[in-house]
CSV table of C-alpha atoms in Angstrom, one decimal:
chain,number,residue,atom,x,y,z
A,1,UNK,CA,9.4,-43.6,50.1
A,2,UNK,CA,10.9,-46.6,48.7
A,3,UNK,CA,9.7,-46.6,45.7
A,4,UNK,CA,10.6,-42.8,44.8
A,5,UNK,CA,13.9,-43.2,46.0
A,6,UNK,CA,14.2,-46.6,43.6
A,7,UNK,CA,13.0,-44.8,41.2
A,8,UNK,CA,15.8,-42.0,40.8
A,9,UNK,CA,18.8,-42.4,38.5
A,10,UNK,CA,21.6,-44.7,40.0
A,11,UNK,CA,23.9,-41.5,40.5
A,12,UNK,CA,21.2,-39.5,42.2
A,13,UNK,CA,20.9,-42.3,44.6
A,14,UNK,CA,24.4,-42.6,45.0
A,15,UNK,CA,24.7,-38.7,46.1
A,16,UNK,CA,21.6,-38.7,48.4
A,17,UNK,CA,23.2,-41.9,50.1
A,18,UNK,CA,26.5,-40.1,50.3
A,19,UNK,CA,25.3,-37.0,51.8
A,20,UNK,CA,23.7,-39.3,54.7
A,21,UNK,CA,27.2,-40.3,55.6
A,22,UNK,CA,28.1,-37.0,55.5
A,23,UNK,CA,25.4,-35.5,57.6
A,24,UNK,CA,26.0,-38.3,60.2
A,25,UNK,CA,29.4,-37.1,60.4
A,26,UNK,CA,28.4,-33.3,61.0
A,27,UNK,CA,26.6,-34.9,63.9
A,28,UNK,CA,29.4,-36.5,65.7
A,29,UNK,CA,31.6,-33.4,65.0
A,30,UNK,CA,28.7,-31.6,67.1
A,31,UNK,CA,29.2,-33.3,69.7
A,32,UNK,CA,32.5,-30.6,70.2
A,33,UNK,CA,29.4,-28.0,71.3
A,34,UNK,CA,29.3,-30.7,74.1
A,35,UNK,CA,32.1,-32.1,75.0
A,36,UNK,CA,35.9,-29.5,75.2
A,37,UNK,CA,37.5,-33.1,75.3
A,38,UNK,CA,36.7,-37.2,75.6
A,39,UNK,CA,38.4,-39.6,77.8
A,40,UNK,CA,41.0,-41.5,75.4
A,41,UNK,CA,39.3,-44.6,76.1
A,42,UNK,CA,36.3,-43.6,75.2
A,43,UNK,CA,37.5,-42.7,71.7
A,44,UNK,CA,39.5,-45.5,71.0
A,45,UNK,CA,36.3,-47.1,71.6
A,46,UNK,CA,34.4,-45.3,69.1
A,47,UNK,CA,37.8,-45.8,66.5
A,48,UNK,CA,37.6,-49.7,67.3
A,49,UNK,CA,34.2,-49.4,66.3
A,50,UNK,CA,34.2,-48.1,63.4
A,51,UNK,CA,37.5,-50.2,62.2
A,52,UNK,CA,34.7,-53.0,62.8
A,53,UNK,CA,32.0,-52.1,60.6
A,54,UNK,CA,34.2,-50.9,57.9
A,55,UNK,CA,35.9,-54.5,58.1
A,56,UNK,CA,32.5,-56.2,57.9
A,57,UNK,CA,31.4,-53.7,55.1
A,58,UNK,CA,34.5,-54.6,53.0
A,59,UNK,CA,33.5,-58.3,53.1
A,60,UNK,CA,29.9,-59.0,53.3
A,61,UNK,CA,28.8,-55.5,51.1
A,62,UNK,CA,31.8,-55.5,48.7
A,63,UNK,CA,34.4,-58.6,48.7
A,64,UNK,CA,31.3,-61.5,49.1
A,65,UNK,CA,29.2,-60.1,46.2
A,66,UNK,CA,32.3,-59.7,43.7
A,67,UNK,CA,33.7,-63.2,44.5
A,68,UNK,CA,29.5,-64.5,43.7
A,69,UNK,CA,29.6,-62.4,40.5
A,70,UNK,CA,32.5,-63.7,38.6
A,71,UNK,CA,31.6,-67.0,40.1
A,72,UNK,CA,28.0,-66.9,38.4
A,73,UNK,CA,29.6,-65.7,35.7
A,74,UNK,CA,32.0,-68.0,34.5
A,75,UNK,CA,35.2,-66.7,35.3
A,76,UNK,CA,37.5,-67.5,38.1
A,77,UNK,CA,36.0,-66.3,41.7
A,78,UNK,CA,39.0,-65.2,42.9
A,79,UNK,CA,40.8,-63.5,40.6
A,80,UNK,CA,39.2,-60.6,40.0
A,81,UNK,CA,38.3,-60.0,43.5
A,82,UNK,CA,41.9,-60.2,44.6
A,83,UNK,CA,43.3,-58.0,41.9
A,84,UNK,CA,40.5,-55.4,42.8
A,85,UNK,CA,41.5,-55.8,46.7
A,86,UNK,CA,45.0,-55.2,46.1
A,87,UNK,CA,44.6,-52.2,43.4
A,88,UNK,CA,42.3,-50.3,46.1
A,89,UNK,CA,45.2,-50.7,48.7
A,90,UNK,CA,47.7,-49.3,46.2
A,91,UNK,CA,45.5,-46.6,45.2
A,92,UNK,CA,44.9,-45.7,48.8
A,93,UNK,CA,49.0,-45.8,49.6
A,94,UNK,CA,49.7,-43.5,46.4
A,95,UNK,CA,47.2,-41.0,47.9
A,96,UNK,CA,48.9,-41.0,50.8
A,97,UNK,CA,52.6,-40.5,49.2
A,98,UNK,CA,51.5,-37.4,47.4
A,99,UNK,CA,48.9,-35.7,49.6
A,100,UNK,CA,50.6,-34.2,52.8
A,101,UNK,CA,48.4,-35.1,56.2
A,102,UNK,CA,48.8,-36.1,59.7
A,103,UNK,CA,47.8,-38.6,61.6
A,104,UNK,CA,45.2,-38.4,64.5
A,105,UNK,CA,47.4,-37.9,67.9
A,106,UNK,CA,50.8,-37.8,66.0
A,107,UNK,CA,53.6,-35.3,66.6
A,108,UNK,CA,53.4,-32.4,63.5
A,109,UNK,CA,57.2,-33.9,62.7
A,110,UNK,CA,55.6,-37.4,61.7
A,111,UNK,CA,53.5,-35.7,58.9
A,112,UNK,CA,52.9,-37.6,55.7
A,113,UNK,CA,53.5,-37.0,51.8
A,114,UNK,CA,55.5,-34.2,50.2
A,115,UNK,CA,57.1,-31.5,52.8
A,116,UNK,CA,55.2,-29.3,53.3
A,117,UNK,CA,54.3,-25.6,55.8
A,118,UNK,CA,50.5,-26.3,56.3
A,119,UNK,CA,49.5,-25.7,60.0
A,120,UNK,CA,48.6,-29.2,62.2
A,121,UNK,CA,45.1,-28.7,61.9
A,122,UNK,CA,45.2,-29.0,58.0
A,123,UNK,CA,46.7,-31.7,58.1
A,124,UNK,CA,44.9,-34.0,60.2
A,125,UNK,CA,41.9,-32.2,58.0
A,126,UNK,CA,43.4,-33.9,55.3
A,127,UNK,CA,44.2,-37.4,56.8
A,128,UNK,CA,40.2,-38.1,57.3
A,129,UNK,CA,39.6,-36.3,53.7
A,130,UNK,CA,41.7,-38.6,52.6
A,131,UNK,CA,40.4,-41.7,53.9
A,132,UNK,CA,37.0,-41.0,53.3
A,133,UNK,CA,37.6,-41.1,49.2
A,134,UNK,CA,37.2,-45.0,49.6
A,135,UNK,CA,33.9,-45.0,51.7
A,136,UNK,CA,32.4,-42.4,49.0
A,137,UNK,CA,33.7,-44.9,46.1
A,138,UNK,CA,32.3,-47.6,48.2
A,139,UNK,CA,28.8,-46.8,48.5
A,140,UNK,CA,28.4,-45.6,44.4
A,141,UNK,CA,29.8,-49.1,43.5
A,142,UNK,CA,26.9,-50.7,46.1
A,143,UNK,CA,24.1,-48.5,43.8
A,144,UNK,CA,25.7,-48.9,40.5
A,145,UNK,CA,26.0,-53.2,41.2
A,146,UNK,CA,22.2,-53.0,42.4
A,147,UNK,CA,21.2,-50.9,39.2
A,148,UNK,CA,22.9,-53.5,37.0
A,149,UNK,CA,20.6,-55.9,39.1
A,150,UNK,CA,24.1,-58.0,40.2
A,151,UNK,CA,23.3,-61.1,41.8
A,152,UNK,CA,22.9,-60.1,45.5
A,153,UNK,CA,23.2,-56.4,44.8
A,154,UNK,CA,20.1,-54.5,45.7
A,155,UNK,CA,19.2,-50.8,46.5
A,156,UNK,CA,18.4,-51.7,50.2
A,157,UNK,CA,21.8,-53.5,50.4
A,158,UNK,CA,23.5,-50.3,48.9
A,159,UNK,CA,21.5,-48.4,51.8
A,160,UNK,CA,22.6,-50.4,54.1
A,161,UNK,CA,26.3,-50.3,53.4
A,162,UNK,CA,25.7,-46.1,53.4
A,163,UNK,CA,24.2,-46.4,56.7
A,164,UNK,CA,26.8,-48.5,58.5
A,165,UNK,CA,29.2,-46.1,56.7
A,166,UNK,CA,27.4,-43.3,58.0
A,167,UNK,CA,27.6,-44.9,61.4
A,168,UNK,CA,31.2,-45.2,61.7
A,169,UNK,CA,31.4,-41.8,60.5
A,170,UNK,CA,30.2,-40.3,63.8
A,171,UNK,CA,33.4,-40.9,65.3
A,172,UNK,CA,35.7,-40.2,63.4
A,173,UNK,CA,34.1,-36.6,63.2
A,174,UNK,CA,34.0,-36.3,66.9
A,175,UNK,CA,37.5,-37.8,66.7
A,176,UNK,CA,38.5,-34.4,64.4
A,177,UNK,CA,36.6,-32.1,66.1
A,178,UNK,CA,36.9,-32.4,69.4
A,179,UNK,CA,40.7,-32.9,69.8
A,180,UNK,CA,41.0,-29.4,67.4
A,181,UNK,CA,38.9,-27.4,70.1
A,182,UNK,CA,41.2,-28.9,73.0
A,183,UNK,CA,44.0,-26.9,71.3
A,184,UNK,CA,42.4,-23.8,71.5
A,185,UNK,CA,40.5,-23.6,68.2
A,186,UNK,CA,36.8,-22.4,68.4
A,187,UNK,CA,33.5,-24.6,68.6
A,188,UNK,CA,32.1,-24.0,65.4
A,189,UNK,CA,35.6,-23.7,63.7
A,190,UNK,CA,36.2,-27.5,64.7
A,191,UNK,CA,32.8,-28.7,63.8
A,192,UNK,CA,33.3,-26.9,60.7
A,193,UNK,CA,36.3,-28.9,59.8
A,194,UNK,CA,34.9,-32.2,61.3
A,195,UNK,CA,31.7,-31.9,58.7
A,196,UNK,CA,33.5,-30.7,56.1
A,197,UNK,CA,36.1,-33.5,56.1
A,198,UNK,CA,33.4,-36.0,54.9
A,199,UNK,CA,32.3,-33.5,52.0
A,200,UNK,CA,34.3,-35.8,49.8
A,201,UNK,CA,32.0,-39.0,50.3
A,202,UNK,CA,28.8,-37.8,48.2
A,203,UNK,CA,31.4,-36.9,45.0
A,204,UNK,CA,33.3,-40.2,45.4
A,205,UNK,CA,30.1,-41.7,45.5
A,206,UNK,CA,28.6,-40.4,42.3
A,207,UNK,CA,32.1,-41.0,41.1
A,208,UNK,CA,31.9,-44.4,41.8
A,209,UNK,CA,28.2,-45.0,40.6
A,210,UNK,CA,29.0,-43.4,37.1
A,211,UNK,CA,32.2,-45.7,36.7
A,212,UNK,CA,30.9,-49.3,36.8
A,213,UNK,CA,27.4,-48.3,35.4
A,214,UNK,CA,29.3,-46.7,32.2
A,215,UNK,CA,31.9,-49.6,32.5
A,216,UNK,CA,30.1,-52.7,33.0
A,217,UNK,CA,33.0,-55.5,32.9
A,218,UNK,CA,34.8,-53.7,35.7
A,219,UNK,CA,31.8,-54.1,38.2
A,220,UNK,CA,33.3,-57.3,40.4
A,221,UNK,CA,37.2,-55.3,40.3
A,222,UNK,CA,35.1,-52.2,41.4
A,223,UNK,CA,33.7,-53.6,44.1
A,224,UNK,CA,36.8,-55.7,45.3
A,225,UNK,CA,38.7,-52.1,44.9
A,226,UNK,CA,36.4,-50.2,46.9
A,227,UNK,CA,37.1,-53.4,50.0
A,228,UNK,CA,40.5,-52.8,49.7
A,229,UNK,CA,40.7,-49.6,50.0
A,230,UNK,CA,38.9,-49.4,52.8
A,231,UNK,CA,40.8,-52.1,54.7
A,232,UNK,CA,43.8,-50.2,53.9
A,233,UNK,CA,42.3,-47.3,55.7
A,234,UNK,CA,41.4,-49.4,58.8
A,235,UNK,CA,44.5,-51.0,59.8
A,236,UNK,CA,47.1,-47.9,58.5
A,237,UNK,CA,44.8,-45.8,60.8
A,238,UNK,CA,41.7,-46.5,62.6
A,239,UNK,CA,43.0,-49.9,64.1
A,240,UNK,CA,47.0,-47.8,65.5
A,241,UNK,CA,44.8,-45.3,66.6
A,242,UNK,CA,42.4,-47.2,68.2
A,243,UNK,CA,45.3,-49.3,69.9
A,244,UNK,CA,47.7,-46.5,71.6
A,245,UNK,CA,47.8,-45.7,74.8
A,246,UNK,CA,45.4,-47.0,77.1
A,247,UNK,CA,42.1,-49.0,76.4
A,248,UNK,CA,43.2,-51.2,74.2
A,249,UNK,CA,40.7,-54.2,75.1
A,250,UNK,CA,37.7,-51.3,75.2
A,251,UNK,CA,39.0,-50.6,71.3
A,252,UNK,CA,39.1,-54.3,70.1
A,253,UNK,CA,35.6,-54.8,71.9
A,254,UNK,CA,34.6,-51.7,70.4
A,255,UNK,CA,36.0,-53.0,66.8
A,256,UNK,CA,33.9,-56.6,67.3
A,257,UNK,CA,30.7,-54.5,68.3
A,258,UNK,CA,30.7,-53.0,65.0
A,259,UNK,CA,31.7,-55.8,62.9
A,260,UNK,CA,28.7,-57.4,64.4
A,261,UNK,CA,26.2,-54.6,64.2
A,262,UNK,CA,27.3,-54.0,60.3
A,263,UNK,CA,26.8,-57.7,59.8
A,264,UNK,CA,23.7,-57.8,61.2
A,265,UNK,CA,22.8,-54.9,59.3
A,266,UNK,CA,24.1,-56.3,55.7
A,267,UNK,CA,22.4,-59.6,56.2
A,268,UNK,CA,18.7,-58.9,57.8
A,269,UNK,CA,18.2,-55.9,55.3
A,270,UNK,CA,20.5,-56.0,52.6
């Protein structure tokens, strides 16, 4: 199974991988044909979660093997990692000034970006669109590193990084789904919009993927992008979100949990 999946071109990978994380999230926005609602502490849980795992993604998947690159390479090991970090944080923050979205749990005034009349549940449809652009970009710079055989970079580490991706997806598509049916909307209209927010992931990964296997030099500044990004995304959202109201200590257990787990998973398979 391996093997054929080794065997497929780097942006083939990269899709397949990106339609796990997508399909992982159709299955926590499911869990709306269960649950009407979840105790708030239960889903700051699953937020602090899956703040942690894409905080130890960023590092030990992305940050770590730029910084061993350039190092390996000659150059400076921190320069191109930093300038990468920052770019994917500004990239991130322009997204959010021109693409209009809401927040998870914020008032409809508090809305994002250019004014706009979209309904709520648009908006909060585009908040997680949004901030699933850096996972997708993410795991297509994990393939295209392995498939320029990067020192550290391999398929099963690229797989790994989609998996604990796909992980921390779960929530956050129970965490759109769910909260859309307890104001009124139906079942399968709310999973609907819980999946399809995540339908971004498998084109930013073949995005991704194509851009540092066509553009070689870029590959350490890809993948320190990609980190940044991402951590931008955790403590703008997942990390507020996880915090307010009450179960604060649940959410920052939650957050450790998954920092460990994606750890564990990055450095016993990847």
């Amino acid at each position: 199974m391996m093997e054929w999946f080794t065997g497929l071109p780097v942006v083939m990978q990269a899709l397949l991988a990106g339609m796990m994380t997508w399909g992982l999230t159709a299955l926590g926005a499911a869990l709306v044909f269960v649950f009407t609602t979840i105790e708030k502490r239960v889903m700051n849980m699953m937020l602090g979660f899956a703040a942690g795992v894409m905080i130890a993604a960023s590092f030990w998947s992305l940050l770590a093997p730029a910084i061993e690159f350039t190092e390996k390479d000659g150059g400076i090991a921190w320069l191109p990692a930093a300038i990468g970090f920052l770019a994917g944080g500004f990239f991130v923050r322009l997204l959010d000034f021109v693409t209009p979205h809401l927040h998870l749990s914020a008032p409809l005034e508090t809305a994002e970006g250019p004014s706009t009349g979209l309904k709520k549940t648009t908006l909060l449809f585009l908040a997680i669109t949004l901030h699933n652009i850096p996972e997708g970009l993410a795991i297509g710079v994990a393939f295209g590193a392995a498939a320029l055989n990067m020192d550290g970079a391999t398929v099963a580490g690229a797989l790994t990084l989609a998996l604990g991706i796909g992980i921390q997806n779960m929530p956050e598509g129970a965490a759109l789904s769910i909260p859309l049916r307890g104001e009124g909307m139906s079942r399968r209209r709310a999973f609907n919009y819980g999946q399809l927010s995540a339908i971004v992931e498998p084109i930013a990964a073949m995005v991704g993927a194509a851009a540092v296997f066509f553009i070689q030099p870029l590959l350490p500044y890809a993948l320190a992008f990609a980190a940044g990004a991402m951590i931008f995304v955790v403590v703008e959202e997942l990390i507020p979100e996880s915090q307010a109201e009450n179960g604060s200590d649940l959410a920052t257990l939650g957050l450790m949990v998954g920092f460990t787990v994606m750890m564990i998973l990055d450095v016993a398979l990847g």
